[in-house]
Amino acid sequence: MSTDFTFKINSTTLDEHYQPADNTRATTNFANLARGEKRQDNLRNALKMIDNRFNRLASWDNPKGDRYSVELEIISVEMDLEKSGHSFPSIEMLKTNIVDHTTGQRIEGIVGNNFSSYIRDYDFSILLSAHNKDKPSFTAPENFGELHGKLFQSFLNSSAYKAHFSKKPVICLSVAETKTYQRVGNQHPILGVEYLPNASSLTEQYFNKMGLQVRYFMPQQATAPLAFYFMGDLLNDYSNLELLSTISTMETFQKIYRPEIYNANTVAGETYQPNLQNLDYSLTHIVYDREERNRLGIAQGKFAEQHFIKPHQKLFEQLNTQAVCLA
């Protein structure tokens, strides 16, 4: 991969006072919550839900259910191509940290969790849409996701990433509505029961080009499995508290913007197919604008096309012929 890539990492605390930055993707889930009249209530209630969920799962030596709290950082990554001095806001992720109020210890959590990318907006909202326009059947373009995958892996190999983070990221997403999931015998004490999908999804294939594999687990007291994208060994590379910080954070977000699945009143069975048309679910009373999120995804894809893809078209064509090796 070209050595002319430089990355700059910025960190912003995600608390009830959070205000989205000018270059934050407007469809990012926490940015969506941080707008409107209920913005502070939204953030305060979401953070409380995360803490409550963490303490319910971390029940050992925690008789009052209040031993821990989870702190969140928004990790914003800017990319400078060809050392031009002009950076592009390429990636946003969440970093968790755990506070143990019994010992006073602050424990590093996991980076990744929620994943946002302008380039992914371009791929799914612009490139994929244009490729399938007026076609009788849906297909993905040749080399779909290759550029995004190489840029992401370049970031993981960068000195900036290694200086800030000691472990590889774990990204936690919703299950796909178009797939069916089968429960298997494997059960992890923290992640819960494992499910296997009946087929690979386009999202799985896209994240695989980022160097990430996926496993599906449904934690205790959850209603549906979560998709965990990772490198290495998900079950052994991370501590119980690290995994719990990701579960409590991302399950909370899923309950807010996918309540039909993750706040359903019926728990996933041996065979499970997610259904966003499900009417038997409970609301969190946290305001989330899903229509705005879908609408702005196209606008953000066009922004990436105009300010990132087209200006560096020749460089990207060269990158598509190169292989990437993870350190």
XYZ file of C-alpha atoms in Angstrom:
327
model
C 0.000 0.000 0.000
C 1.205 3.510 -0.780
C 3.272 5.137 1.959
C 1.884 8.534 0.935
C -1.169 7.992 3.147
C -1.240 9.759 6.484
C -3.949 9.461 9.116
C -4.956 11.824 11.877
C -7.065 10.587 14.798
C -9.284 12.869 16.874
C -11.280 11.872 19.958
C -14.506 13.464 21.202
C -16.328 12.487 24.382
C -19.843 11.176 23.752
C -21.864 12.304 26.752
C -25.109 14.198 27.321
C -23.400 17.450 26.282
C -22.161 16.106 22.927
C -22.607 18.341 19.890
C -21.888 16.863 16.414
C -18.863 18.390 14.677
C -19.223 20.034 11.280
C -17.488 17.133 9.519
C -19.401 14.376 11.345
C -21.544 12.245 9.058
C -25.082 13.452 9.689
C -26.445 9.888 9.555
C -24.103 8.619 12.262
C -26.346 7.117 14.920
C -25.116 9.189 17.841
C -25.258 12.385 15.729
C -28.887 11.601 14.918
C -29.678 11.379 18.624
C -27.844 14.635 19.373
C -30.175 16.890 17.382
C -33.569 18.418 18.068
C -35.386 19.526 21.192
C -34.871 16.182 22.943
C -31.145 15.929 22.158
C -29.892 16.022 25.741
C -32.624 13.701 27.007
C -31.842 11.324 24.121
C -28.169 11.170 24.979
C -28.675 10.961 28.740
C -31.232 8.158 28.428
C -29.172 6.209 25.885
C -26.080 6.353 28.091
C -28.130 5.218 31.077
C -29.460 2.292 29.067
C -25.877 1.289 28.237
C -24.832 1.381 31.904
C -27.890 -0.579 33.013
C -27.325 -3.256 30.382
C -23.631 -3.555 31.257
C -24.369 -4.016 34.966
C -27.079 -6.600 34.306
C -24.601 -8.686 32.336
C -21.653 -8.020 34.699
C -23.585 -9.335 37.689
C -20.690 -10.941 39.574
C -19.521 -8.971 42.660
C -22.133 -6.382 41.708
C -25.031 -6.851 44.190
C -26.644 -3.424 43.617
C -26.153 -3.471 39.837
C -24.303 -0.174 39.820
C -20.630 -1.098 40.003
C -19.757 -0.094 36.434
C -20.342 2.685 33.957
C -19.316 2.872 30.306
C -17.631 5.926 28.851
C -17.715 6.498 25.092
C -15.311 8.303 22.793
C -16.031 9.158 19.167
C -12.919 8.315 17.158
C -12.752 10.433 13.990
C -10.160 9.544 11.365
C -8.977 11.996 8.728
C -7.034 10.743 5.725
C -4.500 12.774 3.756
C -3.686 11.253 0.378
C -0.371 11.977 -1.315
C 0.610 14.244 1.620
C -1.259 17.142 0.058
C -2.081 18.787 3.369
C -5.800 18.428 2.630
C -7.512 15.728 4.692
C -10.827 13.959 4.200
C -13.043 12.707 7.086
C -12.838 9.044 6.192
C -13.948 6.965 9.218
C -15.758 7.331 12.542
C -15.902 4.636 15.204
C -16.701 4.409 18.916
C -14.220 3.561 21.649
C -15.485 2.174 24.956
C -13.913 2.536 28.382
C -15.222 0.975 31.602
C -15.187 2.664 34.995
C -15.183 0.329 38.022
C -16.671 2.411 40.838
C -15.677 -0.205 43.424
C -11.950 -0.142 42.705
C -11.778 3.295 41.069
C -10.117 1.703 38.059
C -10.681 2.933 34.495
C -10.425 -0.013 32.098
C -9.779 0.306 28.381
C -12.565 -1.150 26.259
C -12.840 -1.868 22.528
C -12.499 0.421 19.528
C -14.868 -0.093 16.596
C -18.416 -0.788 17.796
C -20.382 1.633 15.602
C -18.743 2.131 12.179
C -19.314 5.072 9.825
C -17.620 5.821 6.521
C -18.236 8.363 3.771
C -16.694 5.958 1.259
C -19.113 3.219 2.276
C -21.930 5.750 1.735
C -20.617 6.270 -1.787
C -20.344 2.544 -2.462
C -23.833 1.618 -1.248
C -25.832 4.776 -2.035
C -24.225 5.905 -5.311
C -22.100 3.215 -6.956
C -24.358 0.238 -6.159
C -27.498 2.146 -7.099
C -26.078 3.297 -10.438
C -24.809 -0.192 -11.261
C -28.260 -1.758 -10.769
C -30.346 0.944 -12.438
C -32.812 -0.557 -14.953
C -31.354 -4.056 -14.485
C -33.690 -7.039 -14.010
C -31.665 -8.574 -11.169
C -29.478 -7.189 -8.406
C -25.703 -7.583 -8.675
C -22.624 -5.907 -7.206
C -20.085 -4.142 -9.442
C -16.732 -5.779 -10.091
C -14.257 -4.950 -7.315
C -17.088 -3.627 -5.134
C -15.627 -2.634 -1.756
C -11.997 -3.187 -2.813
C -10.972 0.458 -2.425
C -12.706 0.878 0.923
C -11.151 -2.337 2.195
C -7.639 -1.333 1.205
C -7.950 2.119 2.756
C -9.306 0.619 5.988
C -6.503 -1.923 6.211
C -3.985 0.823 5.477
C -5.391 2.683 8.478
C -5.043 -0.377 10.730
C -1.419 -0.742 9.638
C -0.658 2.936 10.193
C 1.514 4.320 12.955
C -1.424 6.488 14.011
C -3.623 3.456 14.746
C -0.864 1.581 16.558
C -0.082 4.625 18.698
C -3.696 4.956 19.871
C -5.006 1.388 20.107
C -3.524 -1.842 21.424
C -6.005 -4.236 19.804
C -7.794 -4.646 16.492
C -11.333 -3.262 16.224
C -14.600 -5.100 16.766
C -17.572 -3.702 14.854
C -21.071 -4.704 15.939
C -23.999 -4.482 13.498
C -27.587 -5.618 13.150
C -28.490 -8.925 11.533
C -29.764 -8.808 7.936
C -33.506 -8.870 7.355
C -33.014 -10.905 4.154
C -31.218 -13.807 5.894
C -32.342 -16.666 8.113
C -30.246 -17.550 11.169
C -29.988 -20.977 12.784
C -28.991 -21.433 16.425
C -26.098 -23.831 16.964
C -24.842 -25.635 20.068
C -21.970 -23.258 20.786
C -22.503 -20.928 23.756
C -20.105 -18.321 25.133
C -20.470 -17.085 28.750
C -20.481 -13.421 27.648
C -21.451 -13.327 23.960
C -24.226 -15.884 24.454
C -25.584 -18.431 21.984
C -24.204 -18.550 18.459
C -26.232 -18.410 15.234
C -25.227 -19.169 11.658
C -26.762 -17.427 8.609
C -28.175 -19.394 5.692
C -26.105 -17.349 3.201
C -23.437 -14.671 3.016
C -24.723 -11.088 2.776
C -23.309 -8.216 0.731
C -22.359 -6.532 4.014
C -20.391 -9.623 5.068
C -18.541 -9.635 1.744
C -17.875 -5.892 2.017
C -16.450 -6.165 5.528
C -14.422 -9.214 4.525
C -12.539 -6.960 2.097
C -11.735 -4.791 5.119
C -10.038 -7.853 6.632
C -12.933 -8.652 8.985
C -14.714 -11.946 9.548
C -18.104 -12.242 11.250
C -19.825 -14.355 13.907
C -23.368 -14.004 15.211
C -24.172 -14.243 18.929
C -27.253 -13.517 21.030
C -26.253 -12.433 24.573
C -28.246 -13.298 27.671
C -31.603 -11.504 27.964
C -31.380 -10.268 24.361
C -34.124 -10.737 21.772
C -31.987 -11.224 18.641
C -28.394 -12.021 17.676
C -25.835 -9.323 16.876
C -23.231 -9.448 14.099
C -19.676 -9.142 15.450
C -17.045 -8.245 12.820
C -13.479 -8.820 13.988
C -9.918 -9.953 13.218
C -8.133 -12.738 15.033
C -9.998 -14.638 17.772
C -13.128 -12.864 18.996
C -13.646 -15.264 21.911
C -10.106 -15.110 23.318
C -8.501 -11.840 22.236
C -10.775 -9.683 24.399
C -11.640 -9.722 28.105
C -15.133 -10.247 29.480
C -15.480 -6.567 30.346
C -14.246 -5.484 26.911
C -16.864 -7.670 25.208
C -19.563 -6.475 27.605
C -18.801 -2.857 26.759
C -19.438 -3.544 23.065
C -22.575 -5.597 23.722
C -24.155 -3.038 26.056
C -23.304 -0.099 23.787
C -24.382 -1.530 20.465
C -27.423 -3.425 21.720
C -28.660 -0.122 23.175
C -28.261 1.643 19.830
C -29.987 -1.257 18.076
C -32.919 -1.061 20.503
C -33.280 2.615 19.623
C -33.141 2.391 15.832
C -34.110 -1.249 15.224
C -36.752 -1.771 17.957
C -38.715 -4.202 15.742
C -35.769 -6.590 16.063
C -33.839 -5.705 19.217
C -36.662 -4.495 21.428
C -39.140 -7.103 20.233
C -41.455 -8.763 22.728
C -40.579 -12.212 21.341
C -37.102 -13.718 21.656
C -35.394 -15.264 18.609
C -35.896 -19.031 18.496
C -33.871 -21.895 17.062
C -34.496 -20.530 13.569
C -34.761 -16.769 13.252
C -35.492 -14.299 10.459
C -35.372 -10.593 11.400
C -38.443 -8.597 10.423
C -38.580 -4.797 10.363
C -42.337 -5.067 9.769
C -42.802 -6.705 13.176
C -45.432 -4.838 15.209
C -44.895 -6.652 18.506
C -42.136 -4.533 20.042
C -41.589 -1.828 22.656
C -40.305 1.696 22.081
C -37.462 3.225 24.060
C -38.979 6.762 24.002
C -35.696 8.032 22.576
C -36.234 10.092 19.411
C -34.494 8.684 16.328
C -35.164 9.834 12.745
C -34.744 6.813 10.455
C -36.118 8.620 7.382
C -33.526 11.362 7.750
C -30.798 8.735 8.074
C -31.770 7.077 4.788
C -32.153 10.387 2.959
C -28.834 11.796 4.080
C -26.970 8.619 3.141
C -27.340 9.571 -0.529
C -26.201 13.148 0.114
C -23.139 11.903 1.962
C -22.322 9.474 -0.827
C -22.393 12.333 -3.313
C -20.155 14.371 -1.005
C -17.594 11.569 -0.973
C -17.793 11.227 -4.753
C -17.224 14.946 -5.301
C -14.531 15.593 -2.700
C -12.715 12.256 -2.457
C -13.405 9.718 -5.204
C -13.207 11.900 -8.319
C -10.228 14.078 -7.254
C -8.130 10.950 -6.599
C -9.502 8.707 -9.342
C -6.107 7.865 -10.887
C -4.555 6.989 -7.536
C -7.488 4.741 -6.664
C -7.242 2.940 -9.985
C -3.608 2.159 -9.150
C -4.543 0.953 -5.666
C -7.070 -1.495 -7.101
C -4.177 -3.354 -8.733
C -2.180 -3.613 -5.495
C -2.415 -6.168 -2.712
C -2.631 -5.236 0.942
C -0.879 -7.177 3.705
C -1.936 -6.770 7.334
C 0.932 -6.440 9.784
